Coordinates of C-alpha atoms and ligand atoms in Angstrom, one line a residue:
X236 CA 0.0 0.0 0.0
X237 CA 1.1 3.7 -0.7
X238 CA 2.2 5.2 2.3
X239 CA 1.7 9.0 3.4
X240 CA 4.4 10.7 5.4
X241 CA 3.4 11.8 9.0
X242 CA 4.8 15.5 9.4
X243 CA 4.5 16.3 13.2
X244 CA 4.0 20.3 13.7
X245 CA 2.6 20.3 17.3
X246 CA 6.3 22.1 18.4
X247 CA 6.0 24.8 15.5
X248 CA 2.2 25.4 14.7
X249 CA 0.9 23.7 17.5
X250 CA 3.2 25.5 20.1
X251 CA 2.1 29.1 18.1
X252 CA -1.3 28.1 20.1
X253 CA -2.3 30.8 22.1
X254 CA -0.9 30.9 26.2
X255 CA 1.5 27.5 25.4
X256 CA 4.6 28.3 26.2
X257 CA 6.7 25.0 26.1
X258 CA 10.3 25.2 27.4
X259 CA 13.4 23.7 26.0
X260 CA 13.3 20.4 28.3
X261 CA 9.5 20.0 27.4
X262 CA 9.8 20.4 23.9
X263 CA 12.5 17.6 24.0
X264 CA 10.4 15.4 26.0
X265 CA 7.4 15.9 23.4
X266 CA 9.7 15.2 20.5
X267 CA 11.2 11.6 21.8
X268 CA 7.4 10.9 22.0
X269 CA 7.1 11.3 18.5
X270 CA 10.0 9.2 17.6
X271 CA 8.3 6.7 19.5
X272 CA 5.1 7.9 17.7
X273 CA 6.7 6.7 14.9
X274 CA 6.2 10.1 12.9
X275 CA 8.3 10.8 10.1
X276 CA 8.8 14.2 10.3
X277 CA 9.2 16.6 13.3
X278 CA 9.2 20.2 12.4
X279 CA 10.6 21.0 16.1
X280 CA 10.6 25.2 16.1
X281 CA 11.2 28.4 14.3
X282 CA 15.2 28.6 15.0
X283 CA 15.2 32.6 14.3
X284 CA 12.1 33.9 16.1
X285 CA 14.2 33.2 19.9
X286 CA 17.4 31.9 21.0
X287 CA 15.6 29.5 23.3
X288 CA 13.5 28.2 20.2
X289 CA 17.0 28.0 18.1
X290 CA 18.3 26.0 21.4
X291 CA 15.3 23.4 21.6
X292 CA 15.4 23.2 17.6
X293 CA 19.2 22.0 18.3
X294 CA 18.2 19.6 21.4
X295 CA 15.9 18.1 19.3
X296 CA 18.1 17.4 16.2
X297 CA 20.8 16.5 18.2
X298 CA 18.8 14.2 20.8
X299 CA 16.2 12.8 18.5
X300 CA 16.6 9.9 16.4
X301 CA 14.6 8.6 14.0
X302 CA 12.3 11.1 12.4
X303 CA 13.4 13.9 9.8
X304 CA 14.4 17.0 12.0
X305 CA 12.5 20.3 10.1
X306 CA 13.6 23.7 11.1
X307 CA 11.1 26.6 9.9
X308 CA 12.2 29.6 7.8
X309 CA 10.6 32.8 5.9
X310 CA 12.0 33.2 2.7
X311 CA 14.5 35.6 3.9
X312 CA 18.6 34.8 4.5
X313 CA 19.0 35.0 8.5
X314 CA 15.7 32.7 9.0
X315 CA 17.4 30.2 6.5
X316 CA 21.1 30.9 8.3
X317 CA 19.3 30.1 11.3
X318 CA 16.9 27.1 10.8
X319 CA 20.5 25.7 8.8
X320 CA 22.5 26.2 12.3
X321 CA 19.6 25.0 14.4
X322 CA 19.2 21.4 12.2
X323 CA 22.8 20.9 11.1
X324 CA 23.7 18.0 13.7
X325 CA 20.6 16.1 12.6
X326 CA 20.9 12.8 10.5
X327 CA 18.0 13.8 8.7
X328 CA 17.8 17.7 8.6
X329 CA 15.1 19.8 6.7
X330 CA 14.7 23.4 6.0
X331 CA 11.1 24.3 5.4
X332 CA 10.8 27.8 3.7
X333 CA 7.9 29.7 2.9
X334 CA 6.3 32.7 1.4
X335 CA 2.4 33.6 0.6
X336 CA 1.5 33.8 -3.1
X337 CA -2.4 34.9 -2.1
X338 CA -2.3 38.8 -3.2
X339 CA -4.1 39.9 0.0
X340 CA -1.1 39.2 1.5
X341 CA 1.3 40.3 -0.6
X342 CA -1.0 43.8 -1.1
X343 CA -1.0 44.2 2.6
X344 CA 1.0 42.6 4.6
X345 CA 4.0 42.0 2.4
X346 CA 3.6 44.9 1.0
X347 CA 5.4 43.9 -2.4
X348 CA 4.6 42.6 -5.8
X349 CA 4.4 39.0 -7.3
X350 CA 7.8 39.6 -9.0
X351 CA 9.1 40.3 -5.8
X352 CA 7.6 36.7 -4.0
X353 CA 9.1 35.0 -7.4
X354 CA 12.5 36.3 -6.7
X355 CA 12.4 35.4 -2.9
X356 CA 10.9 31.7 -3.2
X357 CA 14.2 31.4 -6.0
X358 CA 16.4 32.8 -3.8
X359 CA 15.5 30.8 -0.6
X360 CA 15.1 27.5 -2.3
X361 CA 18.6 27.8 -3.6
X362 CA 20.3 29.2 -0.3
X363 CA 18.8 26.5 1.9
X364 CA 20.0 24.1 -0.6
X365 CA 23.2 25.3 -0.3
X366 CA 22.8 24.2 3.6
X367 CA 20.7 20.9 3.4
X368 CA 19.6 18.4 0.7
X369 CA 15.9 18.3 1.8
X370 CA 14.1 21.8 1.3
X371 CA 10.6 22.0 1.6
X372 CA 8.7 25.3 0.1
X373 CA 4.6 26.8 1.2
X374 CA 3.0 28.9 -0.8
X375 CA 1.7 30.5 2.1
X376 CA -1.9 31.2 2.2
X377 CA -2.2 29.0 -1.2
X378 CA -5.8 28.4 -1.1
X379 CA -6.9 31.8 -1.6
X380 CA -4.2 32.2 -4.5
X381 CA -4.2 32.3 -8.0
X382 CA -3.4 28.9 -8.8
X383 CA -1.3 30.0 -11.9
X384 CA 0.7 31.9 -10.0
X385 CA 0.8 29.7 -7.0
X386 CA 1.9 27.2 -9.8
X387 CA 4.3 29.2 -11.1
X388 CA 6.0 29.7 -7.4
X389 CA 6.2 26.3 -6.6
X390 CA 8.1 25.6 -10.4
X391 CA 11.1 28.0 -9.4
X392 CA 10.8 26.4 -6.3
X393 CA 11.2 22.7 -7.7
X394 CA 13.4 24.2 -10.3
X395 CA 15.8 25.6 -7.4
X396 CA 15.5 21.9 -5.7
X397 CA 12.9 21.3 -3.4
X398 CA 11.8 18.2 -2.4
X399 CA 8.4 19.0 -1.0
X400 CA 5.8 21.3 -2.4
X401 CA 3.2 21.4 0.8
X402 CA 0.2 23.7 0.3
X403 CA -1.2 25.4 3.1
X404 CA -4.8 26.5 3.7
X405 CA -3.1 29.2 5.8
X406 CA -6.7 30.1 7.0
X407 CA -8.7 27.3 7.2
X408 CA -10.7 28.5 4.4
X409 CA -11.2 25.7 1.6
X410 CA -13.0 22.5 1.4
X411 CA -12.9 18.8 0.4
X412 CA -13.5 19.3 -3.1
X413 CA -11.8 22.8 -3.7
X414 CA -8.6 21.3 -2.3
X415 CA -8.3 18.9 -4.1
X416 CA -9.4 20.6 -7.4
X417 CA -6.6 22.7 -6.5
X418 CA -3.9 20.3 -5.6
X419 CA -4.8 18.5 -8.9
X420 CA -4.7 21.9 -10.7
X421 CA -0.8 22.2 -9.6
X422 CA 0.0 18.9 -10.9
X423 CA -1.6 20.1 -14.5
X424 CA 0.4 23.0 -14.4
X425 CA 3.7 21.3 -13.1
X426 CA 4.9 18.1 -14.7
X427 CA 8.4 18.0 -12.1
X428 CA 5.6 18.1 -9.1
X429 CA 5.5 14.3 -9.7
X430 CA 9.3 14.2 -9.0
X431 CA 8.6 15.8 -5.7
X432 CA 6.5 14.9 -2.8
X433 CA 3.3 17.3 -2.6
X434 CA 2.3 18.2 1.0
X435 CA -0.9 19.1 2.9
X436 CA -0.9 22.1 5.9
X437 CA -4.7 22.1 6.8
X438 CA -6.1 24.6 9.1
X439 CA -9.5 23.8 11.2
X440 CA -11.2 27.3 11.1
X441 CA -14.4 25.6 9.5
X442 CA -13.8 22.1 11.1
X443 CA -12.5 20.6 8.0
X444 CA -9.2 20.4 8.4
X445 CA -9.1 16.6 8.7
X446 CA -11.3 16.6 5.8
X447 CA -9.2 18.8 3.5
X448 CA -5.8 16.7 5.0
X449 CA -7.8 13.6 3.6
X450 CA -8.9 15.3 0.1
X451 CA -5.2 16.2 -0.7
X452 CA -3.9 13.0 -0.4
X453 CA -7.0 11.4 -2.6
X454 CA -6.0 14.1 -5.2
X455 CA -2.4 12.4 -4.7
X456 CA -0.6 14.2 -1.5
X457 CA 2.2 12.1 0.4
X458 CA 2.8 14.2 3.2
X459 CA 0.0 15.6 5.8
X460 CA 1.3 18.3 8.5
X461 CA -0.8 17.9 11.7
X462 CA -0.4 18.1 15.3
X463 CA -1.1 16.4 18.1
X464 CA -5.0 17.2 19.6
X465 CA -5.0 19.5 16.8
X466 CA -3.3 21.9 18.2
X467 CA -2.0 24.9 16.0
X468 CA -2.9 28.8 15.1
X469 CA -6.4 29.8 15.8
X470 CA -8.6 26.7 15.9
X471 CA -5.9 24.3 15.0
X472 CA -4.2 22.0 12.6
X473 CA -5.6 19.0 11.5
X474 CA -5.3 16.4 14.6
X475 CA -2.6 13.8 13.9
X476 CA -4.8 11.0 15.8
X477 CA -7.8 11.9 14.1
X478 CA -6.0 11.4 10.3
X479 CA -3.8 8.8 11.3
X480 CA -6.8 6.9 12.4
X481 CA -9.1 7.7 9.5
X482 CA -6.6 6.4 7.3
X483 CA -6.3 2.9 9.4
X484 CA -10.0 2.5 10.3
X485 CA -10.8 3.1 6.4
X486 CA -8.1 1.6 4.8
X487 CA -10.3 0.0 2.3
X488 CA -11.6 3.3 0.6
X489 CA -8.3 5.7 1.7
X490 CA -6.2 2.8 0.0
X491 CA -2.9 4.6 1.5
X492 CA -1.0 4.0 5.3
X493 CA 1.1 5.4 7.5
X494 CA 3.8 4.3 9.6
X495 CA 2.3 5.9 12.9
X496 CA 2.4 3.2 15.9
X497 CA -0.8 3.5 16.8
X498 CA -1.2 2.5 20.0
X499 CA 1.0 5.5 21.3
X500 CA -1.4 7.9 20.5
X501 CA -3.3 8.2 23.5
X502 CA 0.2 8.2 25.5
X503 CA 1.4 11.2 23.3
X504 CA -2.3 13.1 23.3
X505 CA -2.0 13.1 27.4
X506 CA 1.6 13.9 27.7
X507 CA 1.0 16.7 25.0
X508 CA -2.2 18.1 26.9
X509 CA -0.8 17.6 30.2
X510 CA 2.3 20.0 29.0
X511 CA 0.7 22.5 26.9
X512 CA -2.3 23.1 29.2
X513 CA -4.8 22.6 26.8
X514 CA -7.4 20.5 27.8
X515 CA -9.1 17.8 25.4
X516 CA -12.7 18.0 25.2
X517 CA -14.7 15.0 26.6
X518 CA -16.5 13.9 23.0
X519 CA -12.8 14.7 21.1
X520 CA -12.7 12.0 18.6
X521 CA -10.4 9.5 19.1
X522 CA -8.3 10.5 22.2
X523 CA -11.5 11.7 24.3
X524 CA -12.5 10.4 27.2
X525 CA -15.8 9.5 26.2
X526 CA -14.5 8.4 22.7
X527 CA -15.4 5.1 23.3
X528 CA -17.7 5.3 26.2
X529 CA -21.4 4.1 26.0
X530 CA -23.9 5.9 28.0
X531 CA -27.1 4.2 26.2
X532 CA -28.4 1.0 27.6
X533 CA -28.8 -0.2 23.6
X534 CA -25.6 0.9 22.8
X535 CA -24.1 -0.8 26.4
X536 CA -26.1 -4.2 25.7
X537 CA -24.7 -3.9 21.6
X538 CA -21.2 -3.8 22.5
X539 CA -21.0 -6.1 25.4
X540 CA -22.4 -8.9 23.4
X541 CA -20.5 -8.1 20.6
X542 CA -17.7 -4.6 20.4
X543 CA -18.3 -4.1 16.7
X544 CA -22.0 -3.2 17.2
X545 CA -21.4 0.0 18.2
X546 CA -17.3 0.7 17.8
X547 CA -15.7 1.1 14.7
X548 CA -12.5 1.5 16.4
X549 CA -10.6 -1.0 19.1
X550 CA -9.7 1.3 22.6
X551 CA -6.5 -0.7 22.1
X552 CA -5.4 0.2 18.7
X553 CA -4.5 4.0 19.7
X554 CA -3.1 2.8 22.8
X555 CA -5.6 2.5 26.2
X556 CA -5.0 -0.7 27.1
X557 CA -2.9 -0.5 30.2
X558 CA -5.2 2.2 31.7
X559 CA -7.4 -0.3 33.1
X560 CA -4.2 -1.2 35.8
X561 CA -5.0 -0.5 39.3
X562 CA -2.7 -0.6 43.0
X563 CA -3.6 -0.5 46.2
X564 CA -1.6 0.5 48.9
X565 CA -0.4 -3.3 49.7
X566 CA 1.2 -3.2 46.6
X567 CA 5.1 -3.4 46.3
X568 CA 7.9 -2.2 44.3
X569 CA 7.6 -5.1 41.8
X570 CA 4.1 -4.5 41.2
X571 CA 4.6 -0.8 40.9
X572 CA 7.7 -1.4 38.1
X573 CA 5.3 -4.0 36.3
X574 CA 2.7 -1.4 36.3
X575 CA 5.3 1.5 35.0
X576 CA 7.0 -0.6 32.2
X577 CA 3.2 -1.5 31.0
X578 CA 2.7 2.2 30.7
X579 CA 6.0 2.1 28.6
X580 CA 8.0 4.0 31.3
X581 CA 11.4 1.8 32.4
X582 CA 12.3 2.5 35.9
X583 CA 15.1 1.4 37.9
X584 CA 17.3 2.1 40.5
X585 CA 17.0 5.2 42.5
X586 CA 14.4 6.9 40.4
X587 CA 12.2 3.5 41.4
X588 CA 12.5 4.1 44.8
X589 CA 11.6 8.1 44.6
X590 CA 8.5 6.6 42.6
X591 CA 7.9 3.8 45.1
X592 CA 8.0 6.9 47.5
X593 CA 5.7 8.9 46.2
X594 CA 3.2 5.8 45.1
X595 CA 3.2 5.2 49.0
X596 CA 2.1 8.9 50.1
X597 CA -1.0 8.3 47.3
X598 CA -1.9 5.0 47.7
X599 CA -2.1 5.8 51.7
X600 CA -4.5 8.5 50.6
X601 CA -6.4 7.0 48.0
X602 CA -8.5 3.7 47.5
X603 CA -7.1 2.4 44.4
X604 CA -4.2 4.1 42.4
X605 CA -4.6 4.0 38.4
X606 CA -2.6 4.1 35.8
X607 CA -3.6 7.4 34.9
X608 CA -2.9 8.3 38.4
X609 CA 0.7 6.7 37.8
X610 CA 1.7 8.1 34.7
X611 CA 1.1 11.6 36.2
X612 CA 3.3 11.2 38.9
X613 CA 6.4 9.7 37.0
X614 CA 5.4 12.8 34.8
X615 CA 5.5 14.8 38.0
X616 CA 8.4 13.2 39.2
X617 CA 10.5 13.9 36.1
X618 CA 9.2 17.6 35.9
X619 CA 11.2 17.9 39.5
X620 CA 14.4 16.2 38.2
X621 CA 14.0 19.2 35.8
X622 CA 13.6 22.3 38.1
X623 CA 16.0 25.0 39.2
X624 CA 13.9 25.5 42.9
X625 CA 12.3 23.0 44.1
X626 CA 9.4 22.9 47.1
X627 CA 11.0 21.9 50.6
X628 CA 7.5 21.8 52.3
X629 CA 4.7 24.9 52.9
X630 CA 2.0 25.0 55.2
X631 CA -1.0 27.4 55.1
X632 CA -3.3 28.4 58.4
X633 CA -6.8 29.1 56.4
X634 CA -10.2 29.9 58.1
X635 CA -13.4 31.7 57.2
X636 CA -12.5 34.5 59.9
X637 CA -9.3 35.7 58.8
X638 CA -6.9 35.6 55.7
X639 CA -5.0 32.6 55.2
X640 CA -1.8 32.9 56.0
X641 CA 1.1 30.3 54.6
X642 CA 4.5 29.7 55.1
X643 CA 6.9 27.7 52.6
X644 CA 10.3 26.7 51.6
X645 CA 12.4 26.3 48.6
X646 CA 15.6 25.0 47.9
X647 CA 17.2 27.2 45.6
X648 CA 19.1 25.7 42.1
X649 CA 22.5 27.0 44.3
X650 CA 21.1 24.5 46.7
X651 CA 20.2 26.6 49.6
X652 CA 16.8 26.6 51.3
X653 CA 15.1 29.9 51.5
X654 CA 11.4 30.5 53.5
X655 CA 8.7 33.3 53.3
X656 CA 5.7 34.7 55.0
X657 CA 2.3 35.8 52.8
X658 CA -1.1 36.7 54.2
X659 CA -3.1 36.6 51.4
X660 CA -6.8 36.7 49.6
X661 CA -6.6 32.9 49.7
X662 CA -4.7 29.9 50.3
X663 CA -3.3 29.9 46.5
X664 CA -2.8 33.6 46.4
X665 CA -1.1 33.1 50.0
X666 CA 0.9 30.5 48.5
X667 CA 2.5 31.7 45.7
X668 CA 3.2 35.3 47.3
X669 CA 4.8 33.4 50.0
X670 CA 6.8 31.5 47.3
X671 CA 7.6 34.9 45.8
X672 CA 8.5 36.4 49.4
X673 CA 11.6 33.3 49.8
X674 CA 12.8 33.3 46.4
X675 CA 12.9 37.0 45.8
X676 CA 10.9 37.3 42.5
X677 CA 8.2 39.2 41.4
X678 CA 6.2 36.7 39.4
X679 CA 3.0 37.6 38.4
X680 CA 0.0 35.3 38.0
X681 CA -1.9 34.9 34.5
X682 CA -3.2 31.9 34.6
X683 CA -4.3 29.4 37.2
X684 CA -6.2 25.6 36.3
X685 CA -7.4 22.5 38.3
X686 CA -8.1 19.5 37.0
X687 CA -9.0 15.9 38.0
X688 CA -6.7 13.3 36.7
X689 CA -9.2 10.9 37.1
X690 CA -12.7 11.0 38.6
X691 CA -13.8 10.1 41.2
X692 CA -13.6 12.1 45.3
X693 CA -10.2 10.9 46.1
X694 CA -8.9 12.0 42.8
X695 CA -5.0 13.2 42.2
X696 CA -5.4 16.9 41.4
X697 CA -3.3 18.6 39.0
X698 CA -2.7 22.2 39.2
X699 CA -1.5 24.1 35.6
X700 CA 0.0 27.5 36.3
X701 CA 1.2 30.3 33.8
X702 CA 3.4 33.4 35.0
X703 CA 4.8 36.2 34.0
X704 CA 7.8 37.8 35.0
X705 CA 10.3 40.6 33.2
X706 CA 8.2 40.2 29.6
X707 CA 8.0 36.6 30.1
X708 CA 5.6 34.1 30.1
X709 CA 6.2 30.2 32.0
X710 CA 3.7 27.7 32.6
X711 CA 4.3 24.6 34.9
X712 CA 2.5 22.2 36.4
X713 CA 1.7 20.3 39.9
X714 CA 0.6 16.8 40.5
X715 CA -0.7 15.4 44.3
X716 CA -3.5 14.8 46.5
X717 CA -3.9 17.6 47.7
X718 CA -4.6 20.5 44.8
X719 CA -2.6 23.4 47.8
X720 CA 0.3 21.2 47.6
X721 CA -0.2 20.6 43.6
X722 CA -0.4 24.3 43.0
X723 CA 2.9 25.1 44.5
X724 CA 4.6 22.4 43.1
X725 CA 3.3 24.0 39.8
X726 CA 4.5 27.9 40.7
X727 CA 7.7 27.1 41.3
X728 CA 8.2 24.8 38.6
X729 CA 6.8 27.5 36.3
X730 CA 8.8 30.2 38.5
X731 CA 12.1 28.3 37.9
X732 CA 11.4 28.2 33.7
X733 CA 10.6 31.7 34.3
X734 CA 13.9 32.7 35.6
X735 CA 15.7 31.2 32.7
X736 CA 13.8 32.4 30.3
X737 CA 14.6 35.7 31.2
X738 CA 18.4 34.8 31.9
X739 CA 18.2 33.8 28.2
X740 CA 16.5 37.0 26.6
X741 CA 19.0 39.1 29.2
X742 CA 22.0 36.8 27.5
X743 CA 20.4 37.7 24.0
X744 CA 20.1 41.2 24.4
X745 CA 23.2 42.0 26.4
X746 CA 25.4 38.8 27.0
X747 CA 27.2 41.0 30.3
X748 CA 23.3 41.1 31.5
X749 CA 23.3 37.4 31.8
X750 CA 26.1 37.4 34.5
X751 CA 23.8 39.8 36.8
X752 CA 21.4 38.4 39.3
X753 CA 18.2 38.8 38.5
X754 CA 16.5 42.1 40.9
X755 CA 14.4 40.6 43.5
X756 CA 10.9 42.1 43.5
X757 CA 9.8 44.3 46.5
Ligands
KIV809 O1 -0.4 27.9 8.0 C1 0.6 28.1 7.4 O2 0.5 28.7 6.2 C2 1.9 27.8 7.9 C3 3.1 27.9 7.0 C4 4.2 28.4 7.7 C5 3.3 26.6 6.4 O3 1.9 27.4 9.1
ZN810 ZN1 -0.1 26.7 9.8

């Protein structure tokens, strides 16, 4: 069978989202879950727009094996410079270029002419070509181009050398059919585009993004870009899980495959929610949590006499078998590494015993410990390894007749163990102002979220925080019993990404700035 190439944008597009901030150590963690994934390409940042995007680019093409390595680039030198520097030490590096051919945006926000986009998709093609082998060109905005001249762009662009012509619907504005008139119209206008692989960027403004991702590769696309929970720009990309498994479910009419490992999708959906913030909804297809729930008593009755009734897909094909594990507090280390390797994590050694730890304090709290329950507190417990300050312990006095008042401690990355004093509006404002108070930073507050990891009323609680401090924005997050002792976890984690973000923008700007201490806050 003809198989479609999986390009993976959830660290370019999808981290574009609005109020994800992803640091360097995240982004890496994300992109070894795609290798796993079994994607085939990862387009892992926009090496000019930041150094610390140029930086996690670099991780990620150093660190990650497998999968093509893609580094994003306007049309324009330094952006090709850059994304060439940030991919270089990959086995597989890609520089993806790209420049709109829709005149709306070359009236008004390029500000230029068509002979002007001509010359610059030449010149790009054949500059990042002088840095890599594999160059892939968009036509930005395509769909609401002239398809001659869209045609003629992507031409030069073969012409100069690139290997992949992908077509974005930059606004999420076409449909099935259109598409894939369109796409078919560049392949009449373009005998090389045979020679190269033809791509699909699909954005989900009108909910069709899956749709139109489908009708380009049934007008003879070999490469969809999507991203994880359908993350991207506005109201998204097309969601990897959702293609991937339209293509597998209907192989019989789609007639093409991919060479995604299925059953690692609901692994990579959580970890990428869980980091990012964004929350999927219940009734998401695929990776919901009522995707294959059955609240009717017909529906119930179908599938327990026979699954097929009322499923088209198998929970265990995109990966949730495993979740059905459950501990109790009688269980012991060899249950609890059983437990973690089914989940795919391998643990040994002394991490085994800090998760043994930790399993102990839950499972003496709660009935039954799950595997969701599990996999958030390795995930927790690998967020600490990762911190500069770390919680020591905190303690809040909290009644309805005066302010709450709490007291904390935190070891600092030098390894010293400062404590503060906060009376606050309430126990989480008292918290994190107390947290502030020892550390000697300012951080400001944007955004604050609880959720359950799984139901029930002794449920592990998981706190997501985003702050701001100096300009910059830091999210991190909190995993434990109890949601005070989650949301501090979560400020300081986010406090400590915080700090070196804005040690990195100080480096940037001024690299004498980087060897002053940052100014504590009042
Ligand atoms: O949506 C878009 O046009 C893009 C391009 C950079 C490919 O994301
Ligand atoms: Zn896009």
């Amino acid at each position: 069978m003809d198989r479609v190439q999986i390009f993976d944008t959830t660290l370019r597009d999808g981290e574009q989202a609005p109020g994800i901030s992803l640091n360097a150590a995240e982004k890496l963690e994300i992109a070894q879950q795609l290798a796993r994934l079994g994607v085939d390409v990862i387009e892992a940042g926009f090496p000019i727009a930041s150094p610390g995007d140029f930086e996690a680019v670099q991780t990620i093409a150093r660190q990650v094996e497998g999968p093509v390595i893609a580094g994003l680039a306007r049309a324009q030198a330094a952006d090709i410079e850059a994304a060439a520097g940030a991919v270089r030490d990959a086995a597989r590096p890609r520089i993806h270029t790209f420049i709109s051919t829709s005149d709306i945006h070359i009236r008004y926000q390029m500000q230029n002419t068509r002979e002007d986009v001509k010359k610059a998709a030449r010149a790009a093609v054949a500059h990042a070509k002088s840095f890599v082998d594999d160059v892939e060109f968009s036509p930005m905005d395509a769909t609401r181009a002239d398809l001659d001249f869209t045609a003629e762009v992507c031409a030069i662009a073969i012409e100069e050398g690139a290997t992949v012509i992908n077509i974005p619907d930059t606004v999420g504005y076409t449909t099935p059919d259109e598409y894939a008139a369109f796409l078919r119209g560049l392949y009449e206008r373009i005998p090389q585009l045979k020679d190269v692989t033809l791509s699909t960027h699909c954005h989900d403004d009108l909910g069709l993004a899956v749709a139109n991702s489908y009708a380009g590769v049934q007008a003879g696309a070999r490469q969809v870009e999507c991203a994880i929970n359908g993350l991207g720009e506005r109201a998204g990309n097309a969601s990897l899980e959702e293609f991937v498994m339209l293509l597998h479910t209907r192989r019989d009419v789609a007639g093409v495959e991919t060479g995604i490992n299925t059953r690692e999708i609901a692994r990579t959906s959580r970890m990428v929610s869980r980091l990012t913030g964004y929350v999927i909804q219940p009734n998401k297809a695929v990776v919901g949590r009522n995707a294959f729930a059955h609240e009717s008593g017909i529906h119930q009755d179908g599938v327990l006499k026979e699954r097929t009734t009322f499923e088209i897909m198998d929970a265990r094909t995109v990966g949730l078998e495993g979740t059905d594990i459950v501990l109790g507090k009688h269980s012991g280390r060899h249950a609890l590494r059983q437990a973690l390797e089914d989940l795919g994590f391998k643990v040994d050694g002394a991490a085994l015993n800090t998760a043994f730890k930790r399993f102990k304090e839950i499972a003496d709290k709660k009935k039954t410990v799950t595997a969701m329950d599990l996999e958030a507190l390795v995930t927790d417990e690998l967020r600490q390894e990762m911190a500069g300050y770390e919680l020591e312990w905190f303690e809040v006095e909290a009644s309805s007749r005066r302010p709450p008042h709490a007291r904390v401690a935190v070891k600092t990355p030098e390894g010293e163990v400062a404590e503060g004093a906060f009376t606050g509006d309430g126990p989480v404002d008292a918290i994190f102002h107390a947290i502030n108070s020892a550390t000697g930073i300012d951080a400001r507050l944007r955004e604050f979220r609880v959720d359950a990891v799984t139901g029930g009323q002794d449920a592990l609680g998981e706190v997501s925080v985003v702050l701001e401090l100096e300009g910059e924005t830091a999210s991190g997050q909190g995993v434990a019993t109890d949601i005070l002792e989650a949301a501090a976890r979560a400020y300081v984690r986010a406090l400590s990404v915080a700090v070196t973000k804005v040690q990195a923008a100080q480096a940037a700007a001024d690299p004498r700035a980087a060897e002053t201490e940052l100014t504590p806050g009042p």
